[in-house]
Short mmCIF file of C-alpha atoms in Angstrom, two decimals:
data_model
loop_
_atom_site.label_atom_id
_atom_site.label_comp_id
_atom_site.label_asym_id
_atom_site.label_seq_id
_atom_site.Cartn_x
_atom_site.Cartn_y
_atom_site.Cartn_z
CA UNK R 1 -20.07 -19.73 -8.77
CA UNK R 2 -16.69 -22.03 -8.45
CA UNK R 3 -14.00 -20.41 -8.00
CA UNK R 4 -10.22 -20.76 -8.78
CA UNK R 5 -8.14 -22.05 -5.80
CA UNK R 6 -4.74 -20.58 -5.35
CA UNK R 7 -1.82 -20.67 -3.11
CA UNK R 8 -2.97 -17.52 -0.62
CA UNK R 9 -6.61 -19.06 -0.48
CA UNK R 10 -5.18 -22.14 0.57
CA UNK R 11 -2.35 -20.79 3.18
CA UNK R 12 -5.62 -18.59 4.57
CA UNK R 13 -7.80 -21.32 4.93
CA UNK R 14 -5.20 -24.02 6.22
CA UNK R 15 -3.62 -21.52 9.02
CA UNK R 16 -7.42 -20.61 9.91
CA UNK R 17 -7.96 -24.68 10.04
CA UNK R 18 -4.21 -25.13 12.62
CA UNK R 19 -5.90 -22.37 14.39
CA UNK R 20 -9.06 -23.55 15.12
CA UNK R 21 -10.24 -20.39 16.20
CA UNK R 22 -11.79 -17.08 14.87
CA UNK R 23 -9.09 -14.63 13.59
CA UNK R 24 -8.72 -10.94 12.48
CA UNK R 25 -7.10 -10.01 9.24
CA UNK R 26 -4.10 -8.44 11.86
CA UNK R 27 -3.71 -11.75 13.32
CA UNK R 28 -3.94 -13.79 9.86
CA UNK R 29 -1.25 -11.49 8.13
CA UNK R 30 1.07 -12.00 11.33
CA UNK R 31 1.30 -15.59 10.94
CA UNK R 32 1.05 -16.63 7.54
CA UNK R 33 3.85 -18.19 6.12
CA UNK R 34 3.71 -16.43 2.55
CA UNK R 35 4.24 -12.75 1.49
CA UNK R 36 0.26 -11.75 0.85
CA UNK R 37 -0.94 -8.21 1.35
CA UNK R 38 -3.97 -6.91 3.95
CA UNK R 39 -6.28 -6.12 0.98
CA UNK R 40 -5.64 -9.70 -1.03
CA UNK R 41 -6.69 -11.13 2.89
CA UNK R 42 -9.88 -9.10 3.32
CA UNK R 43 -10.85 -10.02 -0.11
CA UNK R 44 -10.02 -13.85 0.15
CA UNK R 45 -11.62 -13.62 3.80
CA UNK R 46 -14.86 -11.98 2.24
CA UNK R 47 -14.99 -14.34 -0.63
CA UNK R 48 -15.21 -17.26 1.71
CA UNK R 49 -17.74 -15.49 3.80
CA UNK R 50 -19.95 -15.30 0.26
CA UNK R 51 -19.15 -18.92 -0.42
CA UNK R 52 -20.33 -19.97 3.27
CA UNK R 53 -16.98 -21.30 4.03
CA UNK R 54 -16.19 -18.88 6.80
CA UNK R 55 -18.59 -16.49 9.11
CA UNK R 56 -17.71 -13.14 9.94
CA UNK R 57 -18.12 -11.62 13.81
CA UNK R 58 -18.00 -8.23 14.93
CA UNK R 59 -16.99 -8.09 17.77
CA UNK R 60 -18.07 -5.19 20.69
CA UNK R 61 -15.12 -3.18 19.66
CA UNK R 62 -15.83 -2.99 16.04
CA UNK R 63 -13.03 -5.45 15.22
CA UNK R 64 -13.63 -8.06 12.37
CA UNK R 65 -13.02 -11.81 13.21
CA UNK R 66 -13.30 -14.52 10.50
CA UNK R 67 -14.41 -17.60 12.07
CA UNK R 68 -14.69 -21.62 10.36
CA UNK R 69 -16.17 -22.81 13.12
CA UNK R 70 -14.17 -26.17 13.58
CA UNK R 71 -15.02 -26.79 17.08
CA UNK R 72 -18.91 -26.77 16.42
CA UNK R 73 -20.78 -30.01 14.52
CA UNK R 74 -21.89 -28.18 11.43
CA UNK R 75 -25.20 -30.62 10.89
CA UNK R 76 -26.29 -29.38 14.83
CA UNK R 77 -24.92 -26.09 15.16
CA UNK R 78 -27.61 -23.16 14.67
CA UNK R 79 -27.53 -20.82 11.30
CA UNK R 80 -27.60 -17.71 13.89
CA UNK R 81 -25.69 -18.65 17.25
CA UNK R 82 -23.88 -16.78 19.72
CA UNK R 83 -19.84 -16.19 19.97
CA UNK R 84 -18.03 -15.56 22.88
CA UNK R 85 -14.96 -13.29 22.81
CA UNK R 86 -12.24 -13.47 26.02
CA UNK R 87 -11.09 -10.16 26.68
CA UNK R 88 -7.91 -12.26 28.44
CA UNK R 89 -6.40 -14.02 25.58
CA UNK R 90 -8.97 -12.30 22.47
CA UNK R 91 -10.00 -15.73 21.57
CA UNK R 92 -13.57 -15.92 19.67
CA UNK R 93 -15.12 -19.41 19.29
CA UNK R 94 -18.68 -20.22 18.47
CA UNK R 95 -21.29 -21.35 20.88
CA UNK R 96 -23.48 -23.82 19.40
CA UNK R 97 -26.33 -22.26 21.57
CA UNK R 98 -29.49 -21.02 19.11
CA UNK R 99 -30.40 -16.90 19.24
CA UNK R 100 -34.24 -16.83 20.00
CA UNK R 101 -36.09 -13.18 19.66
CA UNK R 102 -38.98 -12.14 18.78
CA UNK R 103 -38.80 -9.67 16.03
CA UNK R 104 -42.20 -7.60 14.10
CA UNK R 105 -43.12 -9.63 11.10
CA UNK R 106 -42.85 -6.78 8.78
CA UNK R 107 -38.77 -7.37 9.29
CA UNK R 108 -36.90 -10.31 7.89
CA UNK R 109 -33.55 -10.87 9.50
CA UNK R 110 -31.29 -12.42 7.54
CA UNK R 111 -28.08 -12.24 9.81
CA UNK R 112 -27.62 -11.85 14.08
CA UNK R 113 -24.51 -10.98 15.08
CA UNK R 114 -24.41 -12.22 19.08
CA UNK R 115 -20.69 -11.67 20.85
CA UNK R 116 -20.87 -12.26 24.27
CA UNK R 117 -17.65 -10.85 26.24
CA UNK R 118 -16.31 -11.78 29.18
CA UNK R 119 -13.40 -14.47 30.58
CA UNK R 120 -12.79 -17.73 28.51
CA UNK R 121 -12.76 -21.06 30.84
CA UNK R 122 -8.59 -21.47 30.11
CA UNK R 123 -8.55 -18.05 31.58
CA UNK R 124 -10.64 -18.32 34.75
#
């Protein structure tokens, strides 16, 4: 289904594109440059999700992140891949490395949600 575009989906998606990395809903309402409120964000963030324009990680702590995954080649990167959140600086980016498990047949996975945590290379 197309939707409308509007001012707030495009200040969302273009400080998400400066960005370049995953944010939270606290981080996007901090720096956006137009008066928008946190349930119009979670709504515009989850509307992108359903249009595959964004992916949404969970991190360890339960915290949302909303991620385009600009630093990843979209034809190579893997539909379920691994993120990796540094508890230094609380970046998120997207490892273009594929999840393999093995999983009973009588399940079908439709999501994996893979947040590895640790220190980022700028903060080694």
């Amino acid at each position: 289904m197309k939707r409308r575009n509007t001012p707030t989906k495009e200040a969302v998606l273009d400080l998400l594109l400066r960005s370049g990395k995953a944010m939270s809903q606290d981080a996007i309402q901090e720096r956006i440059d137009i008066d928008i409120n946190r349930a119009t964000i979670y709504r515009i963030l989850n509307r992108f999700c359903e249009d595959g324009v964004l992916h949404k990680i969970v991190a360890e702590d339960g915290k949302q992140y909303f991620a385009l995954c600009v630093k990843c080649d979209e034809s190579k990167k893997p539909l379920h891949h691994f993120h990796f959140r540094c508890t230094q600086c609380d970046t998120i980016e997207c490892l273009p490395i594929p999840v393999i498990f093995s999983i009973d047949t009588a399940y079908s996975v439709e999501t994996v949600n893979c947040v590895l945590t640790g220190t980022c290379k700028e903060c080694s």
